[in-house]
Amino acid sequence: MLHGEAGIAESVALLRAGGVVGIPTETVYGLAADAFQPVALARIFEAKDRPLSDPLIVHLPEASWLERVVATRVVADRDLMERLASAFWPGPLSILLPRHPDLPDLVTAGSEWVAVRVTSHPLFQEVIRGLGSPIAAPSANRFGRISPTMAEDVQMELGEVISGILDGGACSHGMESTILALHEGHMEVLRPGPITEDQLIHFGHIVRRERLVNTPGSLLGHYAPGKELHILKKDINQQEIPVNSGVISFRGMEVDVARQFARMEILSPSGDLREAASNFYGALRSLDKSEVDIIFSESLPEEGIGVAIMDRLRRAEYGSKNKYGHHD
Ligand code: TXA
Ligand code: MG
């Protein structure tokens, strides 16, 4: 576990030597490697047990680095891209853009598109600048499992198989970046996230399920705990709750309902969806580690970042019941 300025320097040294390092971002912890070292990139896939067909997001410390990884001259939706970049970068938005020809194939899984985002996390920015090279990083969990929002989570997921972990405390958003594809001035949300449709709608039309590009990583069974997870029915009285169950509650439950559960994690007592998102993976992980046999979760309102939370919850439910996810 690496800390402070010395930890940043050590992370840079490890990355330069081709290592893979757990790094905090404003969304979730990433498993970082130099985007231009194919052997280091291969270590990411190996550590996570992730299929090589699943491409990686490339992280930059500022938008002026774009031309290192993107064929900027051939960006068709340049105006839209620039407007989105100035509104949301640095921050939790990844945009699919035409790849630079020099970018290793492992980053894009052979696709002509690369997902790029400018991170706002000060430690991550410092590491990228220190390395002097863009950094490819998926979430720092074993493939298909719960994303880490604390350095300790990365330790538990991957501690044995990676070079180091830079401790930056809790991630502020706690939910992976929104991924966008652009097409003739339109946007397609490939993965809902902290930048919500309400925020994007001001920049153009949002198209649905057009599959302008294929997202190999959009597996139905993802973000899964080891225990079975069930989303509660609206009318909880219609649901059989086994004796030793845990529950994720949005704002808390009435006493007679809560009594049915051995353990409860409350995401946001005040009903704030942003706060709920930042606590979601931690709550799931904590119930998964606890003594309960089975996990239930309330549904959350599907508005704002609630869309992203419900997306993850459904995939986690599916993934907990089916060992291998299927494309949705
Ligand atoms: O917030 C985030 O996005 C975090 C932090 C670490 O930046 N990263 C993250 O990466 O969530 P990952 O690999 O766990 O999820 C990225 C998703 C995958 O589903 C992948 O298939 C998709 O983005 N993706 C990445 N590059 C792509 C590309 N070139 N074309 C289509 N989909 C892509
Ligand atoms: Mg992931």
CSV table of C-alpha atoms and ligand atoms in Angstrom, one decimal:
chain,number,residue,atom,x,y,z
A,1,MET,CA,0.0,0.0,0.0
A,2,LEU,CA,1.5,3.3,-1.1
A,3,HIS,CA,0.8,6.7,0.5
A,4,GLY,CA,1.5,10.4,-0.1
A,5,GLU,CA,4.2,12.0,-2.3
A,6,ALA,CA,6.5,9.0,-1.9
A,7,GLY,CA,3.6,6.8,-2.9
A,8,ILE,CA,3.1,8.8,-6.1
A,9,ALA,CA,6.8,8.6,-7.0
A,10,GLU,CA,6.8,4.8,-6.3
A,11,SER,CA,3.6,4.3,-8.4
A,12,VAL,CA,5.3,6.2,-11.3
A,13,ALA,CA,8.4,4.0,-11.0
A,14,LEU,CA,6.4,0.8,-10.9
A,15,LEU,CA,4.4,1.9,-14.0
A,16,ARG,CA,7.5,2.9,-15.8
A,17,ALA,CA,8.9,-0.6,-15.2
A,18,GLY,CA,5.8,-2.1,-16.7
A,19,GLY,CA,4.0,-2.9,-13.5
A,20,VAL,CA,0.2,-2.6,-12.8
A,21,VAL,CA,-0.9,-0.4,-9.9
A,22,GLY,CA,-4.2,0.3,-8.2
A,23,ILE,CA,-4.9,4.0,-8.5
A,24,PRO,CA,-7.7,6.1,-7.1
A,25,THR,CA,-9.9,8.0,-9.5
A,26,GLU,CA,-13.0,10.2,-8.8
A,27,THR,CA,-15.2,7.3,-9.9
A,28,VAL,CA,-13.8,4.0,-8.7
A,29,TYR,CA,-10.2,2.6,-8.2
A,30,GLY,CA,-8.6,1.7,-11.5
A,31,LEU,CA,-5.9,-0.9,-12.3
A,32,ALA,CA,-3.4,1.3,-14.1
A,33,ALA,CA,-0.8,0.5,-16.7
A,34,ASP,CA,1.2,2.6,-19.2
A,35,ALA,CA,-1.1,2.7,-22.3
A,36,PHE,CA,1.9,2.4,-24.5
A,37,GLN,CA,3.5,-0.7,-22.9
A,38,PRO,CA,1.8,-3.8,-24.4
A,39,VAL,CA,3.3,-6.1,-21.8
A,40,ALA,CA,2.0,-4.0,-19.0
A,41,LEU,CA,-1.4,-3.9,-20.6
A,42,ALA,CA,-1.4,-7.7,-20.9
A,43,ARG,CA,-0.7,-7.8,-17.1
A,44,ILE,CA,-4.0,-5.9,-16.5
A,45,PHE,CA,-6.0,-8.6,-18.3
A,46,GLU,CA,-4.1,-11.4,-16.5
A,47,ALA,CA,-4.5,-9.8,-13.0
A,48,LYS,CA,-8.2,-9.3,-13.5
A,49,ASP,CA,-8.8,-12.5,-15.5
A,50,ARG,CA,-10.5,-10.3,-18.1
A,51,PRO,CA,-11.0,-11.4,-21.7
A,52,LEU,CA,-8.7,-9.7,-24.2
A,53,SER,CA,-11.8,-8.7,-26.2
A,54,ASP,CA,-12.8,-6.2,-23.6
A,55,PRO,CA,-11.1,-2.8,-24.3
A,56,LEU,CA,-9.7,-0.4,-21.7
A,57,ILE,CA,-10.4,3.3,-21.0
A,58,VAL,CA,-7.4,5.6,-21.5
A,59,HIS,CA,-6.9,8.4,-18.9
A,60,LEU,CA,-5.3,11.8,-19.5
A,61,PRO,CA,-4.4,14.6,-17.0
A,62,GLU,CA,-5.8,17.3,-19.4
A,63,ALA,CA,-7.5,17.5,-22.7
A,64,SER,CA,-4.4,18.8,-24.5
A,65,TRP,CA,-3.0,15.2,-24.3
A,66,LEU,CA,-5.8,14.0,-26.6
A,67,GLU,CA,-3.7,13.9,-29.7
A,68,ARG,CA,-1.4,11.3,-28.1
A,69,VAL,CA,-4.2,8.7,-28.2
A,70,VAL,CA,-6.8,10.0,-30.6
A,71,ALA,CA,-6.6,10.6,-34.4
A,72,THR,CA,-7.8,14.1,-33.7
A,73,ARG,CA,-7.8,15.1,-37.4
A,74,VAL,CA,-10.5,12.5,-38.2
A,75,VAL,CA,-12.9,13.2,-35.3
A,76,ALA,CA,-16.2,13.7,-37.2
A,77,ASP,CA,-18.1,15.1,-34.2
A,78,ARG,CA,-15.4,17.6,-33.3
A,79,ASP,CA,-17.8,20.4,-32.3
A,80,LEU,CA,-19.8,18.2,-30.0
A,81,MET,CA,-16.7,16.6,-28.6
A,82,GLU,CA,-15.2,20.0,-27.7
A,83,ARG,CA,-18.4,21.2,-26.1
A,84,LEU,CA,-18.7,18.1,-24.0
A,85,ALA,CA,-15.0,18.2,-23.1
A,86,SER,CA,-15.2,21.8,-21.9
A,87,ALA,CA,-18.4,21.1,-19.9
A,88,PHE,CA,-17.4,17.8,-18.2
A,89,TRP,CA,-13.6,17.4,-18.3
A,90,PRO,CA,-11.9,16.8,-16.1
A,91,GLY,CA,-14.5,14.5,-14.7
A,92,PRO,CA,-16.5,11.2,-14.9
A,93,LEU,CA,-17.2,11.1,-18.7
A,94,SER,CA,-15.5,8.8,-21.2
A,95,ILE,CA,-15.9,9.5,-24.9
A,96,LEU,CA,-15.4,7.1,-27.7
A,97,LEU,CA,-13.1,8.7,-30.3
A,98,PRO,CA,-11.1,7.4,-33.3
A,99,ARG,CA,-7.9,5.8,-32.0
A,100,HIS,CA,-4.4,7.0,-32.7
A,101,PRO,CA,-2.7,4.4,-35.0
A,102,ASP,CA,0.2,4.1,-32.5
A,103,LEU,CA,-2.0,3.0,-29.6
A,104,PRO,CA,-1.4,-0.7,-28.8
A,105,ASP,CA,-4.2,-3.0,-30.0
A,106,LEU,CA,-4.7,-4.3,-26.5
A,107,VAL,CA,-6.1,-1.0,-25.4
A,108,THR,CA,-8.9,-1.0,-27.9
A,109,ALA,CA,-9.3,-4.7,-28.4
A,110,GLY,CA,-8.6,-4.1,-32.0
A,111,SER,CA,-11.4,-1.6,-32.5
A,112,GLU,CA,-10.9,1.7,-34.3
A,113,TRP,CA,-12.4,3.5,-31.3
A,114,VAL,CA,-10.7,4.4,-28.0
A,115,ALA,CA,-12.6,5.4,-24.9
A,116,VAL,CA,-10.9,8.4,-23.4
A,117,ARG,CA,-11.4,10.4,-20.2
A,118,VAL,CA,-9.6,13.3,-18.5
A,119,THR,CA,-9.6,12.5,-14.8
A,120,SER,CA,-10.1,15.1,-12.1
A,121,HIS,CA,-8.5,13.1,-9.3
A,122,PRO,CA,-5.4,15.1,-8.2
A,123,LEU,CA,-3.3,12.0,-7.3
A,124,PHE,CA,-4.1,10.2,-10.6
A,125,GLN,CA,-3.3,13.4,-12.6
A,126,GLU,CA,0.0,13.6,-10.8
A,127,VAL,CA,0.8,9.9,-11.5
A,128,ILE,CA,0.0,10.3,-15.3
A,129,ARG,CA,2.0,13.5,-15.5
A,130,GLY,CA,4.9,11.9,-13.6
A,131,LEU,CA,4.9,8.9,-16.0
A,132,GLY,CA,4.6,11.2,-19.0
A,133,SER,CA,2.4,8.7,-20.7
A,134,PRO,CA,-1.4,8.2,-20.9
A,135,ILE,CA,-2.7,5.5,-18.6
A,136,ALA,CA,-5.1,2.6,-19.5
A,137,ALA,CA,-7.2,1.5,-16.5
A,138,PRO,CA,-10.2,-0.7,-16.0
A,139,SER,CA,-11.9,-0.8,-12.6
A,140,ALA,CA,-9.6,-2.6,-10.2
A,141,ASN,CA,-11.7,-5.7,-9.5
A,142,ARG,CA,-11.6,-9.2,-10.7
A,143,PHE,CA,-13.6,-9.5,-14.0
A,144,GLY,CA,-17.3,-9.3,-13.4
A,145,ARG,CA,-17.1,-8.5,-9.7
A,146,ILE,CA,-17.9,-5.5,-7.5
A,147,SER,CA,-15.9,-2.3,-8.4
A,148,PRO,CA,-13.6,-1.0,-5.6
A,149,THR,CA,-14.2,2.4,-4.1
A,150,MET,CA,-11.5,2.2,-1.3
A,151,ALA,CA,-7.8,1.2,-1.5
A,152,GLU,CA,-8.6,-1.7,0.9
A,153,ASP,CA,-11.2,-3.1,-1.6
A,154,VAL,CA,-8.4,-3.2,-4.3
A,155,GLN,CA,-6.2,-5.0,-1.7
A,156,MET,CA,-8.9,-7.6,-1.2
A,157,GLU,CA,-9.7,-8.1,-4.9
A,158,LEU,CA,-6.2,-8.0,-6.4
A,159,GLY,CA,-3.6,-7.4,-3.7
A,160,GLU,CA,-1.8,-10.7,-4.4
A,161,VAL,CA,-1.3,-10.2,-8.1
A,162,ILE,CA,-0.5,-6.5,-8.7
A,163,SER,CA,2.6,-4.3,-8.1
A,164,GLY,CA,1.1,-1.8,-5.6
A,165,ILE,CA,-1.9,0.2,-4.6
A,166,LEU,CA,-1.8,4.0,-4.2
A,167,ASP,CA,-4.1,4.9,-1.3
A,168,GLY,CA,-6.3,8.0,-2.0
A,169,GLY,CA,-9.2,7.2,0.4
A,170,ALA,CA,-12.7,6.9,-0.8
A,171,CYS,CA,-13.7,7.7,-4.4
A,172,SER,CA,-16.1,10.7,-4.5
A,173,HIS,CA,-18.6,9.4,-7.1
A,174,GLY,CA,-18.3,5.7,-6.3
A,175,MET,CA,-19.7,4.8,-9.7
A,176,GLU,CA,-17.9,4.3,-13.0
A,177,SER,CA,-17.8,7.0,-15.6
A,178,THR,CA,-20.6,7.6,-18.1
A,179,ILE,CA,-19.5,6.3,-21.5
A,180,LEU,CA,-20.7,8.1,-24.6
A,181,ALA,CA,-20.5,7.4,-28.3
A,182,LEU,CA,-20.9,10.3,-30.8
A,183,HIS,CA,-22.6,10.1,-34.1
A,184,GLU,CA,-23.5,13.0,-36.4
A,185,GLY,CA,-24.1,15.3,-33.5
A,186,HIS,CA,-26.1,12.7,-31.6
A,187,MET,CA,-25.0,10.9,-28.4
A,188,GLU,CA,-25.5,7.3,-27.3
A,189,VAL,CA,-25.0,6.5,-23.7
A,190,LEU,CA,-23.2,3.1,-23.7
A,191,ARG,CA,-23.0,3.0,-19.9
A,192,PRO,CA,-25.0,5.3,-17.6
A,193,GLY,CA,-22.9,7.0,-14.9
A,194,PRO,CA,-22.3,10.2,-12.9
A,195,ILE,CA,-22.8,12.5,-15.9
A,196,THR,CA,-26.6,12.0,-16.3
A,197,GLU,CA,-28.9,12.3,-19.3
A,198,ASP,CA,-30.4,15.4,-17.8
A,199,GLN,CA,-26.9,17.0,-18.1
A,200,LEU,CA,-26.2,15.6,-21.5
A,201,ILE,CA,-29.5,16.6,-23.1
A,202,HIS,CA,-28.3,20.2,-23.4
A,203,PHE,CA,-25.6,19.1,-25.9
A,204,GLY,CA,-27.7,17.3,-28.5
A,205,HIS,CA,-30.1,14.4,-29.1
A,206,ILE,CA,-29.6,11.2,-27.2
A,207,VAL,CA,-30.2,8.1,-29.3
A,208,ARG,CA,-31.1,4.8,-27.7
A,209,ARG,CA,-30.0,1.3,-28.4
A,210,GLU,CA,-28.7,2.2,-31.8
A,211,ARG,CA,-25.5,0.3,-31.1
A,212,LEU,CA,-23.5,2.9,-33.0
A,213,VAL,CA,-20.6,1.0,-31.6
A,214,ASN,CA,-20.4,-2.4,-29.9
A,215,THR,CA,-19.4,-2.3,-26.2
A,216,PRO,CA,-17.9,-5.7,-25.5
A,217,GLY,CA,-17.9,-4.9,-21.8
A,218,SER,CA,-21.6,-4.4,-21.4
A,219,LEU,CA,-22.2,-7.8,-20.0
A,220,LEU,CA,-25.5,-8.4,-18.3
A,221,GLY,CA,-23.8,-10.3,-15.4
A,222,HIS,CA,-21.4,-7.7,-14.0
A,223,TYR,CA,-20.6,-6.0,-10.7
A,224,ALA,CA,-21.7,-9.2,-9.0
A,225,PRO,CA,-21.2,-10.2,-5.3
A,226,GLY,CA,-20.3,-13.7,-4.4
A,227,LYS,CA,-23.7,-14.2,-2.6
A,228,GLU,CA,-27.0,-14.2,-4.4
A,229,LEU,CA,-28.6,-10.8,-4.8
A,230,HIS,CA,-32.3,-10.1,-5.3
A,231,ILE,CA,-34.0,-6.8,-6.1
A,232,LEU,CA,-37.0,-6.5,-3.8
A,233,LYS,CA,-40.4,-6.3,-5.2
A,234,LYS,CA,-42.2,-3.0,-4.8
A,235,ASP,CA,-44.6,-4.7,-2.3
A,236,ILE,CA,-42.2,-6.3,0.1
A,237,ASN,CA,-45.0,-8.3,1.7
A,238,GLN,CA,-45.1,-10.4,-1.5
A,239,GLN,CA,-41.6,-11.5,-1.0
A,240,GLU,CA,-40.3,-14.4,1.1
A,241,ILE,CA,-37.3,-13.2,3.2
A,242,PRO,CA,-35.1,-16.1,4.5
A,243,VAL,CA,-33.9,-15.8,8.1
A,244,ASN,CA,-30.3,-14.7,7.6
A,245,SER,CA,-30.7,-12.0,5.0
A,246,GLY,CA,-29.0,-8.6,4.4
A,247,VAL,CA,-30.6,-5.7,2.7
A,248,ILE,CA,-29.5,-2.5,0.9
A,249,SER,CA,-32.0,0.2,1.6
A,250,PHE,CA,-32.1,3.6,-0.2
A,251,ARG,CA,-33.2,5.8,2.8
A,252,GLY,CA,-33.9,3.3,5.5
A,253,MET,CA,-37.0,1.1,6.3
A,254,GLU,CA,-39.8,1.1,8.7
A,255,VAL,CA,-39.1,-0.9,11.8
A,256,ASP,CA,-41.5,-3.8,11.1
A,257,VAL,CA,-40.0,-4.3,7.6
A,258,ALA,CA,-36.4,-3.8,8.8
A,259,ARG,CA,-36.9,-6.4,11.5
A,260,GLN,CA,-37.0,-9.2,8.8
A,261,PHE,CA,-33.3,-8.6,7.9
A,262,ALA,CA,-30.2,-9.6,9.9
A,263,ARG,CA,-28.3,-6.6,8.5
A,264,MET,CA,-29.1,-3.4,6.7
A,265,GLU,CA,-27.0,-0.9,4.7
A,266,ILE,CA,-28.6,2.5,4.2
A,267,LEU,CA,-27.3,4.3,1.1
A,268,SER,CA,-28.6,7.8,1.9
A,269,PRO,CA,-30.8,8.6,4.9
A,270,SER,CA,-31.7,12.0,3.3
A,271,GLY,CA,-32.6,10.4,0.0
A,272,ASP,CA,-29.8,12.0,-2.0
A,273,LEU,CA,-29.1,9.8,-5.1
A,274,ARG,CA,-25.5,11.1,-5.5
A,275,GLU,CA,-24.7,10.1,-1.9
A,276,ALA,CA,-26.4,6.7,-2.6
A,277,ALA,CA,-24.2,6.1,-5.6
A,278,SER,CA,-21.1,6.9,-3.7
A,279,ASN,CA,-22.1,4.3,-1.0
A,280,PHE,CA,-23.5,1.6,-3.3
A,281,TYR,CA,-20.5,-0.6,-4.0
A,282,GLY,CA,-19.3,-0.3,-0.4
A,283,ALA,CA,-22.7,-1.4,0.9
A,284,LEU,CA,-22.7,-4.4,-1.5
A,285,ARG,CA,-19.2,-5.4,-0.6
A,286,SER,CA,-19.9,-5.1,3.1
A,287,LEU,CA,-22.9,-7.3,2.9
A,288,ASP,CA,-21.0,-9.8,0.7
A,289,LYS,CA,-18.3,-9.9,3.4
A,290,SER,CA,-20.8,-10.2,6.3
A,291,GLU,CA,-22.3,-13.3,7.8
A,292,VAL,CA,-25.6,-13.0,5.9
A,293,ASP,CA,-26.5,-15.8,3.4
A,294,ILE,CA,-28.4,-13.7,0.8
A,295,ILE,CA,-28.6,-10.1,-0.1
A,296,PHE,CA,-31.7,-8.1,-1.1
A,297,SER,CA,-31.8,-4.5,-2.3
A,298,GLU,CA,-34.6,-2.0,-2.7
A,299,SER,CA,-35.0,-0.4,-6.1
A,300,LEU,CA,-34.0,3.3,-6.4
A,301,PRO,CA,-35.8,6.0,-8.3
A,302,GLU,CA,-34.6,5.8,-12.0
A,303,GLU,CA,-33.8,9.5,-12.3
A,304,GLY,CA,-30.4,11.3,-12.5
A,305,ILE,CA,-27.6,9.0,-11.3
A,306,GLY,CA,-30.3,6.6,-10.1
A,307,VAL,CA,-30.3,5.3,-13.7
A,308,ALA,CA,-26.7,4.2,-13.3
A,309,ILE,CA,-27.3,2.7,-9.8
A,310,MET,CA,-30.2,0.6,-11.1
A,311,ASP,CA,-28.1,-0.5,-14.2
A,312,ARG,CA,-25.4,-1.8,-11.8
A,313,LEU,CA,-28.0,-3.4,-9.5
A,314,ARG,CA,-29.7,-5.3,-12.3
A,315,ARG,CA,-26.4,-6.6,-13.7
A,316,ALA,CA,-25.2,-7.5,-10.1
A,317,GLU,CA,-28.4,-9.4,-9.6
A,318,TYR,CA,-28.0,-11.3,-12.8
A,319,GLY,CA,-24.3,-11.9,-12.3
A,320,SER,CA,-24.9,-13.2,-8.8
A,321,LYS,CA,-27.2,-15.9,-10.2
A,322,ASN,CA,-25.4,-16.8,-13.4
A,323,LYS,CA,-21.7,-17.4,-13.2
A,324,TYR,CA,-21.0,-16.1,-16.6
A,325,GLY,CA,-22.7,-13.0,-17.9
A,326,HIS,CA,-24.3,-12.7,-21.4
A,327,HIS,CA,-24.3,-9.8,-23.7
A,328,ASP,CA,-27.5,-7.8,-23.2
B,1,TXA,O1,-14.9,5.3,-14.2
B,1,TXA,C1,-14.5,4.5,-15.0
B,1,TXA,O2,-14.8,4.5,-16.2
B,1,TXA,C2,-13.4,3.5,-14.4
B,1,TXA,C3,-12.2,4.3,-14.0
B,1,TXA,C4,-11.1,3.4,-13.5
B,1,TXA,O3,-11.8,5.2,-15.0
B,1,TXA,N1,-13.0,2.5,-15.5
B,1,TXA,C5,-13.9,1.5,-15.9
B,1,TXA,O4,-13.3,0.7,-16.8
B,1,TXA,O5,-15.0,1.4,-15.4
B,1,TXA,P1,-13.9,-0.8,-17.1
B,1,TXA,O6,-12.9,-1.4,-18.0
B,1,TXA,O7,-14.2,-1.5,-15.8
B,1,TXA,O8,-15.2,-0.5,-17.9
B,1,TXA,C6,-15.0,0.2,-19.1
B,1,TXA,C7,-16.1,-0.2,-20.1
B,1,TXA,C8,-16.0,-1.6,-20.5
B,1,TXA,O9,-17.3,-2.1,-20.5
B,1,TXA,C9,-15.5,-1.6,-21.9
B,1,TXA,O10,-15.9,-2.7,-22.7
B,1,TXA,C10,-15.9,-0.3,-22.4
B,1,TXA,O11,-15.9,0.6,-21.3
B,1,TXA,N2,-15.0,0.3,-23.4
B,1,TXA,C11,-13.7,0.7,-23.2
B,1,TXA,N3,-13.1,1.0,-24.4
B,1,TXA,C12,-14.0,0.8,-25.3
B,1,TXA,C13,-14.0,0.9,-26.7
B,1,TXA,N4,-12.9,1.3,-27.4
B,1,TXA,N5,-15.1,0.6,-27.4
B,1,TXA,C14,-16.3,0.2,-26.8
B,1,TXA,N6,-16.3,0.0,-25.4
B,1,TXA,C15,-15.2,0.3,-24.7
B,2,MG,MG,-15.3,-2.6,-14.6
